[in-house]
Coordinates of C-alpha atoms and ligand atoms in Angstrom, one line a residue:
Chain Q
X15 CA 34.4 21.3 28.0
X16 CA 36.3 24.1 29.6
X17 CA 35.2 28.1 29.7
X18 CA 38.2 30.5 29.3
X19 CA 38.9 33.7 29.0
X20 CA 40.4 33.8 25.5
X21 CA 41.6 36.6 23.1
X22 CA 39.6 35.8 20.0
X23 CA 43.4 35.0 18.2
X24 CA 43.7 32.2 21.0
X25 CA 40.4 30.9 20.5
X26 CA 41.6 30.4 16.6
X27 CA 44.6 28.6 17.8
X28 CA 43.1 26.6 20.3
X29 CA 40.5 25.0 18.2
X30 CA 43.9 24.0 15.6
X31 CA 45.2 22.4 18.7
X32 CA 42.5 20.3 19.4
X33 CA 41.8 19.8 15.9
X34 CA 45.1 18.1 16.0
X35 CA 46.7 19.7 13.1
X36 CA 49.7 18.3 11.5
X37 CA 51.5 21.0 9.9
X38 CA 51.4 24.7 10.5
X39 CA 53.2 27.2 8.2
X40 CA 53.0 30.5 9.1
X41 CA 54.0 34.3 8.5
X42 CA 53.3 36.9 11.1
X43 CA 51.4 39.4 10.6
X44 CA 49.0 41.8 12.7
X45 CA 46.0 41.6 13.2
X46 CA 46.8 37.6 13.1
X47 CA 50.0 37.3 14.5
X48 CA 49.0 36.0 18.0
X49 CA 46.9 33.1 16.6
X50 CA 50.4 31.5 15.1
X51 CA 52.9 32.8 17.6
X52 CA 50.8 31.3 20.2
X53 CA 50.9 27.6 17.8
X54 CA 54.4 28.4 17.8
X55 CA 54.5 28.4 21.5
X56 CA 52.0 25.0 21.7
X57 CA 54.5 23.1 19.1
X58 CA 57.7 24.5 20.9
X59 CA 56.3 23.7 24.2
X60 CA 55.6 19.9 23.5
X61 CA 51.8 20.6 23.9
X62 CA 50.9 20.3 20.3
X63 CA 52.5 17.3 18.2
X64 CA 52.3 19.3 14.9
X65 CA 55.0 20.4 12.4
X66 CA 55.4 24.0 12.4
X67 CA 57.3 26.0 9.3
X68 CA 58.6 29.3 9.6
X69 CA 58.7 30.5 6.2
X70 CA 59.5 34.3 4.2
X71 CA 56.3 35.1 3.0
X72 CA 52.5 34.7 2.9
X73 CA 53.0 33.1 -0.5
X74 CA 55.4 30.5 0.6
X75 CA 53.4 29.5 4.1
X76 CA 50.5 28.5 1.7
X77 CA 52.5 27.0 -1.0
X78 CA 54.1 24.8 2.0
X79 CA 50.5 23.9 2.8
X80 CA 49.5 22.6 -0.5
X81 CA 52.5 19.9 -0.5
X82 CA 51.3 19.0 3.2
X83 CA 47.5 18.8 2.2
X84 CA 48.8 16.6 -0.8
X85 CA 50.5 14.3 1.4
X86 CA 47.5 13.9 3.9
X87 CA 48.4 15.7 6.0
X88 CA 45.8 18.3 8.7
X89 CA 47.2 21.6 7.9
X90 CA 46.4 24.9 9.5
X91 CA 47.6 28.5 8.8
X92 CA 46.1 32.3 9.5
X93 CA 46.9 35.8 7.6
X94 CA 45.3 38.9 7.4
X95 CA 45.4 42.1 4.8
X96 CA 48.3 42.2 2.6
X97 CA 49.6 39.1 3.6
X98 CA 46.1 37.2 2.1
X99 CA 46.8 39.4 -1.1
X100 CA 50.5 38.0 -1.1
X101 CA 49.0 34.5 -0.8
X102 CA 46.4 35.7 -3.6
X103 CA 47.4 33.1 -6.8
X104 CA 48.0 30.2 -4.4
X105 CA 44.8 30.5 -2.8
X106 CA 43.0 29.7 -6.5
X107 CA 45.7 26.4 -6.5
X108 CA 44.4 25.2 -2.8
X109 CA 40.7 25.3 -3.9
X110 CA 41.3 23.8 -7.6
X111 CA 43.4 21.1 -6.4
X112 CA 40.9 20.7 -3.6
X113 CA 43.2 20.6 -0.8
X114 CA 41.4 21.5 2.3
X115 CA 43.9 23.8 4.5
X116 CA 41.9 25.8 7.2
X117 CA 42.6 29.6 7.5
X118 CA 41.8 31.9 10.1
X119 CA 41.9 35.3 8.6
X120 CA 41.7 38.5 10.5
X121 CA 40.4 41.0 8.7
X122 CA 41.9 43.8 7.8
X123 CA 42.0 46.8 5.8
X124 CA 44.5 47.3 2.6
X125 CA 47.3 49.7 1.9
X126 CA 47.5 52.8 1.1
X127 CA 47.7 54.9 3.6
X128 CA 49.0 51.8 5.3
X129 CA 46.3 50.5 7.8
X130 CA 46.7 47.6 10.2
X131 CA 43.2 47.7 11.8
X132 CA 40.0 46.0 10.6
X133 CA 37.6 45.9 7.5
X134 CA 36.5 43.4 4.8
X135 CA 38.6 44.7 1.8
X136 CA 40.9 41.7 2.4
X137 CA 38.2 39.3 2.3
X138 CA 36.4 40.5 -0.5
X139 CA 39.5 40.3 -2.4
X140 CA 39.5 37.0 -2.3
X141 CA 35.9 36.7 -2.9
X142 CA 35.9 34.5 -6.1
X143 CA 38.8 32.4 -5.3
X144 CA 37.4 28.8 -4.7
X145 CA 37.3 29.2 -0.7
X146 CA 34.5 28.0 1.4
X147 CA 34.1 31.6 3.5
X148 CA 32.2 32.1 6.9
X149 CA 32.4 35.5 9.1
X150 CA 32.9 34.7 12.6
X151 CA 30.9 37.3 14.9
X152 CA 32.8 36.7 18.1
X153 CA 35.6 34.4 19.5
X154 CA 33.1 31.2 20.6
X155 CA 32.2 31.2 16.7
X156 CA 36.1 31.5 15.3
X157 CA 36.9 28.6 17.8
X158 CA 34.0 26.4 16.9
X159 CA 33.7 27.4 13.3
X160 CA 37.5 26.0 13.0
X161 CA 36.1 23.5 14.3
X162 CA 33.5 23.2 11.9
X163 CA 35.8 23.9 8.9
X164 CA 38.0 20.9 9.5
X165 CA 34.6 18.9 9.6
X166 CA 33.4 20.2 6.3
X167 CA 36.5 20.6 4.3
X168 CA 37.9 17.6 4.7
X169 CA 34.9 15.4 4.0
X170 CA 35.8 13.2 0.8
X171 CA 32.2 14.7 -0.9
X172 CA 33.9 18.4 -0.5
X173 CA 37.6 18.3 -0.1
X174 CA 37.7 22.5 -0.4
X175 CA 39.9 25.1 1.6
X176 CA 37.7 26.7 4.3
X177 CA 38.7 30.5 4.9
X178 CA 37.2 31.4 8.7
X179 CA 36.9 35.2 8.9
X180 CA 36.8 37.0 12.5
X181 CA 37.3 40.5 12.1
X182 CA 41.1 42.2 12.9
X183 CA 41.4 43.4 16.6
X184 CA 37.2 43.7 17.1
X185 CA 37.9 40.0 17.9
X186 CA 41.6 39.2 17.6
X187 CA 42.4 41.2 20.3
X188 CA 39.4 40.8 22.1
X189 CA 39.3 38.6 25.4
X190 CA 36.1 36.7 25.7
X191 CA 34.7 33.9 27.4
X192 CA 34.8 30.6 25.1
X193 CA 33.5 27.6 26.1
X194 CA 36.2 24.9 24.8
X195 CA 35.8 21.2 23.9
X196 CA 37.9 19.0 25.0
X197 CA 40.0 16.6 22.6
X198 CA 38.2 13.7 23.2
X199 CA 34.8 15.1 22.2
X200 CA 36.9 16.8 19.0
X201 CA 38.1 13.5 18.3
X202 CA 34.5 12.5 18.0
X203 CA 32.7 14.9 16.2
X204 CA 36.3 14.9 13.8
X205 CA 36.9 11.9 11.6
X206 CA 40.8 11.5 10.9
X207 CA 41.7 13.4 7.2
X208 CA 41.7 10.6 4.9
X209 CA 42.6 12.6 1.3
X210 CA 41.0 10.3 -1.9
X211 CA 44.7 10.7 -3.9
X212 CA 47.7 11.9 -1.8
X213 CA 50.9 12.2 -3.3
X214 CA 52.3 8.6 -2.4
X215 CA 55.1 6.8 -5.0
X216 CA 53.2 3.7 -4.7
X217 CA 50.8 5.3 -6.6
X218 CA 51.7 7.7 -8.2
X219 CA 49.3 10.6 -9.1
X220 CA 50.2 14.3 -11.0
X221 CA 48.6 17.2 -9.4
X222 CA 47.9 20.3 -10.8
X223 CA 48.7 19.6 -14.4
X224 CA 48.5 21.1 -17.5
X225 CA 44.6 21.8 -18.6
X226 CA 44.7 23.0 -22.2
X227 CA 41.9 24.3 -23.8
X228 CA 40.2 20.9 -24.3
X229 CA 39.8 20.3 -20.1
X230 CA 40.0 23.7 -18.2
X231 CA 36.4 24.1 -18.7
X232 CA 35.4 20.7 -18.0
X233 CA 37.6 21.5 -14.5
X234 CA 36.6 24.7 -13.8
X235 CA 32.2 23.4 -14.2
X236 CA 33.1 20.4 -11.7
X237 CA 34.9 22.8 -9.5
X238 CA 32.3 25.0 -9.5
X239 CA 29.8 22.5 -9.3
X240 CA 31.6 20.7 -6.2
X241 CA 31.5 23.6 -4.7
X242 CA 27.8 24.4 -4.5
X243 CA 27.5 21.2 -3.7
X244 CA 29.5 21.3 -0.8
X245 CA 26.5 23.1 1.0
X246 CA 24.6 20.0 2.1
X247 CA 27.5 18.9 4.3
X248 CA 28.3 22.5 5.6
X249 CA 24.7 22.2 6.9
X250 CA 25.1 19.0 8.2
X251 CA 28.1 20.1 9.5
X252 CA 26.1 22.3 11.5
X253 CA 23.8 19.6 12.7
X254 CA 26.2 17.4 13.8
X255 CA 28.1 20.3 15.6
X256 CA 24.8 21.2 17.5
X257 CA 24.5 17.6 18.6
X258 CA 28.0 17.2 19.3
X259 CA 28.3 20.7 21.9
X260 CA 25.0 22.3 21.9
X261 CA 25.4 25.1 20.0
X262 CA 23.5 25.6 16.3
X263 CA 25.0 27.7 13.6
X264 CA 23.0 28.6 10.3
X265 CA 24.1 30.2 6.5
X266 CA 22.2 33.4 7.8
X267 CA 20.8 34.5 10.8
X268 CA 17.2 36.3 11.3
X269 CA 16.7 38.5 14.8
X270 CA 14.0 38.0 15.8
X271 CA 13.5 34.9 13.6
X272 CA 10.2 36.0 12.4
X273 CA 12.0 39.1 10.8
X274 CA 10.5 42.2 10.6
X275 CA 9.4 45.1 8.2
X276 CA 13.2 46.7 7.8
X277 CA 16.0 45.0 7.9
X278 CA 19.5 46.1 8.7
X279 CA 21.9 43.2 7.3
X280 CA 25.8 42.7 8.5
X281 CA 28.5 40.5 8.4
X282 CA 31.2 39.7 11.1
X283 CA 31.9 41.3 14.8
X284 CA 29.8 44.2 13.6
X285 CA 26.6 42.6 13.8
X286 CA 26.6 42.6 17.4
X287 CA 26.4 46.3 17.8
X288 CA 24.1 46.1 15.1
X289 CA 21.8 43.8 17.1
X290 CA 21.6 46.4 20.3
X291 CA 20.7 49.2 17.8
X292 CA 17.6 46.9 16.6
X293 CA 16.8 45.9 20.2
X294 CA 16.8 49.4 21.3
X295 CA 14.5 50.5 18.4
X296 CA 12.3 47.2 19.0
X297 CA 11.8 48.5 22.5
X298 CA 10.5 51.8 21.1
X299 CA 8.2 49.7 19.1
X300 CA 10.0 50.2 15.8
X301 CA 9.0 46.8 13.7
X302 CA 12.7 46.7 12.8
X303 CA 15.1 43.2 13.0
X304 CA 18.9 42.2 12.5
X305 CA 19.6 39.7 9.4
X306 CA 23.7 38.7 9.6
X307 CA 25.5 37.0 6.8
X308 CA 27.6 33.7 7.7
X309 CA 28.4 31.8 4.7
X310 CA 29.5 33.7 2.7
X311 CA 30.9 31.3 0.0
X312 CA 29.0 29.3 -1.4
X313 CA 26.7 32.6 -0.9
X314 CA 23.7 31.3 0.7
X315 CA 21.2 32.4 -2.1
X316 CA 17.9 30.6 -1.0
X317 CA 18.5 31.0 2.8
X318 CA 19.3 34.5 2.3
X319 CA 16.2 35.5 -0.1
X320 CA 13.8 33.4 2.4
X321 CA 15.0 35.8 5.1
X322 CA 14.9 39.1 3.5
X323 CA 11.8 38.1 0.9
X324 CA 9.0 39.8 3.6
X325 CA 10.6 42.8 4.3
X326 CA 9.8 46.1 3.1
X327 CA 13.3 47.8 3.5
X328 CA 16.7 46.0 3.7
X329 CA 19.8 48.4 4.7
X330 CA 23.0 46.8 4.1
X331 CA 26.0 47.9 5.7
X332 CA 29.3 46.8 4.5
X333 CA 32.9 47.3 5.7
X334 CA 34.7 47.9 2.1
X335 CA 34.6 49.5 -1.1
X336 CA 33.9 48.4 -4.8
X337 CA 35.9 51.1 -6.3
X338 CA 34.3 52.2 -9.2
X339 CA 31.4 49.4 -8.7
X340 CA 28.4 49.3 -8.1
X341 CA 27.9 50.1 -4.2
X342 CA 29.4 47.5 -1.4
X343 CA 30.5 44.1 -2.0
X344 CA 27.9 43.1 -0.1
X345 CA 25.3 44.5 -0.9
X346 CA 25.2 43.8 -4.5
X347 CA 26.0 39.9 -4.0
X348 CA 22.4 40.5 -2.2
X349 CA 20.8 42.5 -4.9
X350 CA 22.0 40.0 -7.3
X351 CA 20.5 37.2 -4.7
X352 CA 16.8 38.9 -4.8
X353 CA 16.9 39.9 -8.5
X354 CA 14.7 37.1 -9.7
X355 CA 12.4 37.6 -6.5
X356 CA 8.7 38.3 -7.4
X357 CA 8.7 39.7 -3.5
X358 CA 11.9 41.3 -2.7
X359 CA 12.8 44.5 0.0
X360 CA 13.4 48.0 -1.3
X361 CA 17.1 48.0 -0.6
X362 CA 19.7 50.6 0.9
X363 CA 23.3 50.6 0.8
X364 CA 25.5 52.0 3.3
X365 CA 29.5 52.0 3.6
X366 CA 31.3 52.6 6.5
X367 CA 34.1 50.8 9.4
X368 CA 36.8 50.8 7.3
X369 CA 40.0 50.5 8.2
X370 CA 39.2 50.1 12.0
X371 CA 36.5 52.7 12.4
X372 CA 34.1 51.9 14.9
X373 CA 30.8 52.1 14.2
X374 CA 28.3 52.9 17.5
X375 CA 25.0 51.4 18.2
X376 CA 23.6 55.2 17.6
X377 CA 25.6 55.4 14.0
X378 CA 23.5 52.0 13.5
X379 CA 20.4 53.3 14.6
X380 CA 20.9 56.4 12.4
X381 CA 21.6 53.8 9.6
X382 CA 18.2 52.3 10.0
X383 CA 16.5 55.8 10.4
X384 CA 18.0 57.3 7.2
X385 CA 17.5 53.6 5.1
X386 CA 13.7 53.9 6.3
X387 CA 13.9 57.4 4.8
X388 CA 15.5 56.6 1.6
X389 CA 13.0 53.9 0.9
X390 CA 10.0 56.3 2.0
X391 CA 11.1 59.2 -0.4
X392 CA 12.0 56.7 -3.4
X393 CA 15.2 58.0 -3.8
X394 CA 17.5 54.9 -3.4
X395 CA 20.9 55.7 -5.1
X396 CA 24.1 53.9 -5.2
X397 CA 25.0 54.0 -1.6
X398 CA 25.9 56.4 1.4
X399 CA 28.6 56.2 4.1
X400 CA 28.4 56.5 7.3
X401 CA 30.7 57.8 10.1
X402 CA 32.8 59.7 7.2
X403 CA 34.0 63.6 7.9
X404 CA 32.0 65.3 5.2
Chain M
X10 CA 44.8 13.1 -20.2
X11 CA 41.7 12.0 -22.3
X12 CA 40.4 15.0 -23.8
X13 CA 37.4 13.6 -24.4
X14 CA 36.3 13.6 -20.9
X15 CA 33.2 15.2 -20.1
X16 CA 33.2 17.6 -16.4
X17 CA 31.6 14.6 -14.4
X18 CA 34.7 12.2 -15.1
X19 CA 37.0 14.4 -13.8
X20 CA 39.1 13.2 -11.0
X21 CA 38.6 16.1 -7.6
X22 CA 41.2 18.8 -8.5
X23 CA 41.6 17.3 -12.6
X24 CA 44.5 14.6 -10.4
X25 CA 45.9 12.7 -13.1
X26 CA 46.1 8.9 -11.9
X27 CA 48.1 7.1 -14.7
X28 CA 51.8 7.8 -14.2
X29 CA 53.8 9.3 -17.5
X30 CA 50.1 10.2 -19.2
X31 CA 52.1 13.1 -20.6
X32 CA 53.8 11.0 -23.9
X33 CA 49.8 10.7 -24.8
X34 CA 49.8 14.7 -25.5
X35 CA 50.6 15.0 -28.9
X36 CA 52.8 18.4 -28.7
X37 CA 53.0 18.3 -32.3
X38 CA 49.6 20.0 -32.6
X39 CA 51.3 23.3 -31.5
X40 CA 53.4 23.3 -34.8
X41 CA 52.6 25.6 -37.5
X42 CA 56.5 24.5 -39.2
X43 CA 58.1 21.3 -39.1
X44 CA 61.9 20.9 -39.8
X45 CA 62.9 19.1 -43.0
X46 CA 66.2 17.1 -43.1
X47 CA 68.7 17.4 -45.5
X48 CA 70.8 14.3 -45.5
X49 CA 73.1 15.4 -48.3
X50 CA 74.6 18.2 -45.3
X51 CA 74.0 16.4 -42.3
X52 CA 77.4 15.4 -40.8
X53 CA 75.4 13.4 -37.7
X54 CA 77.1 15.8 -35.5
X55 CA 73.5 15.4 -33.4
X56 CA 74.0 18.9 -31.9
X57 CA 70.1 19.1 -33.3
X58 CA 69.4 16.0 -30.6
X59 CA 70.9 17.9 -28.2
X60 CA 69.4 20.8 -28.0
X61 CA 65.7 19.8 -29.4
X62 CA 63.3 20.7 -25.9
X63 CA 60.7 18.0 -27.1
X64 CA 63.5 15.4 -27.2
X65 CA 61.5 14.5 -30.4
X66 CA 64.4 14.3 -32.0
X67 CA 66.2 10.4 -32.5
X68 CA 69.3 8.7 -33.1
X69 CA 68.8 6.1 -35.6
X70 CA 70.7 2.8 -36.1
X71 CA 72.7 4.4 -38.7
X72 CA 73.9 7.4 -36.8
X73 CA 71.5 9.4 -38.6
X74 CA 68.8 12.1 -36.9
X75 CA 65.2 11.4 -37.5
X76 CA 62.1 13.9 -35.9
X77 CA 59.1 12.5 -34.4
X78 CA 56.2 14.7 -35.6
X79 CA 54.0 13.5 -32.8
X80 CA 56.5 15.7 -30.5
X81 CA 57.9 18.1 -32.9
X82 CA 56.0 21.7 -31.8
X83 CA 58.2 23.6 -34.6
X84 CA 60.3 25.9 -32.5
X85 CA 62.8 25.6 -35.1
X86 CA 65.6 25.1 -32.2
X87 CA 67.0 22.4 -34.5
X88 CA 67.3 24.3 -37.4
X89 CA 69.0 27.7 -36.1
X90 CA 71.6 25.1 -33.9
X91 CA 72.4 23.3 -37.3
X92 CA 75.9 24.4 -38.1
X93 CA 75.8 22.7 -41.7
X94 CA 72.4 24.5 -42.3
X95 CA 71.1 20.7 -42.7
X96 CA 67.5 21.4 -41.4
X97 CA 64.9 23.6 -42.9
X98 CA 61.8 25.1 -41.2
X99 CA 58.9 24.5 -43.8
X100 CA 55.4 25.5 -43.3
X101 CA 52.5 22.9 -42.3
X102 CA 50.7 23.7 -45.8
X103 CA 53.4 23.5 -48.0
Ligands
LIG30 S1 61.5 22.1 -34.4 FE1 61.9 22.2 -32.2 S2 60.6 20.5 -31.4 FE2 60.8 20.2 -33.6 S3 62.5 18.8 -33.7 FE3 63.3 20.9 -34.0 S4 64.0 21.5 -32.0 FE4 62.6 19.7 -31.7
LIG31 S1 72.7 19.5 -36.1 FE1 72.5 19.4 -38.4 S2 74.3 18.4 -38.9 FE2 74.1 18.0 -36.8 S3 73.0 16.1 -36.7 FE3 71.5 17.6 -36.6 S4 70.9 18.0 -38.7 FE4 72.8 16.8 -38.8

């Protein structure tokens, strides 16, 4: 175990390295591009024994991907933005065909006006695409939850793509200290990638055939089904990550863990400004705590209503827009989540950081002031922003 | 692939694993008009074996063009190709 200075992108790429990846493919673009340049720079420089394909487009660099995961092989690859939307039908193709690529995404907002800096429209984008999806809240989680991903999505019960979100230059660009394993201790917690079928002519297998009518279904249920599934070894991923370097991980996070009367609930780098607006009002001797989202697919449904069921208020803040839907992303995934709740929070939507606005501890605290007052004067409506020029 | 299968049987990702499982699908569902042959014009020219995209379409001992029905979706391919107007397109119910 080493502790580095890292830039959150690094921290991505270092954890491929001593994951040992196989194959790379790769298409720069920012917020991400210094997680693959620097893979570039590790396979050029002889210190990763991976192969590493420079190709024209998001849509190819996954496509290459598939064919690698097919073969066996560990394969690695990071976007961000327009470049995930580019990838967009391929991404459905690596979760049906159950090929588990790892992909650090960092997130960031779409065009137009063009935007290169952060929020979660890219992400929730993808939302329903197959993926297993975890928000990363700072660069020791995107190295260890790459980690983690290559754990969980290649074991034989899951075989799924695993999409690791850390948000576009709130952590990409971001130098941090990261404690880093070593590959010996990787090679321990990591069993090699053993795919059930690969493509091999001595026995020959068709991928990613022809369903008609009569089978789609039947595929799509076991997909769906395989999926949820998937959740007892992302926990036990967890576990054996906590025994394996000390440090525990959960679907959803609860500050302090025995919650509190309002809740203010984010996902990603943002939760950590989020946290200092909740201490601060905890030391005015506000009964208010921090619940953070990360798993986000498959959505965490009983850890997530367990959390949340005692309090009176929940404000949700999320980082993109459901144009013409009901409120954000987020937030109605949760609503959806505590519908069938006999006990369930009053709960307040709010909109806001998008496309690489900050938002302050004080805008958080404001948040949680103005929820509270929603809830108090019973007139909860779709949602509010916050930080937006009126 | 056995379409019979219920969602449990299902290889991870629907992977076929018996090579060449594709003859099994009988293509010939699809077809709502199946070509009739009229061997009185046919001059076994076998343009319509040429250009049939099932390759449901046979050379016989004889020299002579047969259709597999199994295959046969009805595009009617064989039929517009068919300089000597030899093959007729003629609906399933008739
Ligand atoms: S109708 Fe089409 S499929 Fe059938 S034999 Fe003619 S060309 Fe082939
Ligand atoms: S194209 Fe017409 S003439 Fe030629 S072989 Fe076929 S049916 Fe006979």
């Amino acid at each position: 175990m080493r502790r580095v200075a890292l830039e959150g992108s690094f921290a991505a790429a270092e954890a491929a390295r001593i994951a040992d990846v196989d194959v790379i493919a790769a298409y720069p673009i920012t917020p991400q591009t210094h997680i693959v340049e620097r893979l570039a720079e590790m396979v050029a420089d002889g210190e990763l024994d991976a192969e590493y394909i420079d190709v024209e487009s998001e849509h190819s660099a996954l496509s290459c991907l598939l064919g690698a995961s097919a073969v066996g092989a560990r394969t690695f690859t990071a976007t961000a933005g327009q470049g995930l939307e580019l990838m967009h039908e391929v991404l459905y193709i690596a979760s049906s065909m159950r090929l588990p690529i790892i992909m650090a995404v960092a997130n960031r907002a779409l065009s137009a006006p063009l935007s290169v800096w952060g929020d979660h429209s890219d992400a929730m984008a993808v939302r329903d695409s197959g993926w297993i999806q975890v928000f990363a809240e700072n660069s020791q989680e995107v190295s260890d939850l790459i980690l983690w991903a290559f754990r969980v999505g290649e074991d034989r019960k899951v075989l799924f793509p695993v999409m690791v979100h850390l948000d576009g230059f709130h952590i990409s660009h971001v130098t941090e200290p990261v404690l880093l394993p070593d590959k010996e201790e990787v090679d321990r917690f990591l069993p090699p990638y053993c795919y059930p079928l690969p493509l091999d002519p001595d026995r020959p297998v068709t991928m990613g055939a022809y369903g008609p009518p009569e089978i789609y279904s039947e595929a799509k249920k076991a997909q769906e089904v395989a999926l949820r599934e998937s959740k007892e070894v992302i926990l036990r991923g967890w576990e054996e990550f906590r025994d394996a370097f000390g440090r525990s991980y959960s679907p959803v996070e609860l500050h302090p863990p025995q919650g509190a009367k309002t809740l203010l609930l984010t996902m990603g780098s943002f939760s950590e400004t989020a946290q200092l607006a909740v201490d601060q009002k905890r030391r005015k001797g506000e009964d208010v705590g921090l619940l953070s989202i990360r798993l986000w697919r498959p959505f965490p449904f009983e850890e997530l209503s367990g959390a949340a069921r005692d309090a009176h208020t929940l404000i949700i803040f999320d980082r993109s827009i459901s144009f013409g839907g009901p409120g954000g992303p987020v937030a109605c995934e949760v609503k959806s989540a505590l519908y069938s709740e006999q006990r369930r929070p009053k709960v307040v939507s709010f909109i806001g950081g998008l496309g690489g606005r900050d938002v302050s501890q004080k805008e958080f605290e404001q948040m949680i002031d103005r929820g509270v007052e929603i809830v108090e004067k019973g007139s909860l409506g779709m949602y509010e922003t916050i930080g937006i020029r009126d | 692939m056995n379409h019979k299968l219920s969602w449990r049987e299902l290889e991870a990702g629907c992977i076929l694993t018996q090579p060449g499982s594709a003859s099994q699908y009988c293509t010939g569902d699809w077809r709502s008009r199946r070509p009739v042959l009229d061997e009185e014009k046919c001059n076994k020219c076998g343009l319509c074996w040429l250009y049939c995209p099932e390759g449901a379409i046979t050379l016989k001992e004889d020299g002579s063009y047969e259709t597999n029905l199994f295959y046969c979706k009805g595009c009617g391919i064989c039929a517009h190709e068919c300089k000597q107007g030899a093959i007729t397109m003629v609906e399933e119910e008739e």
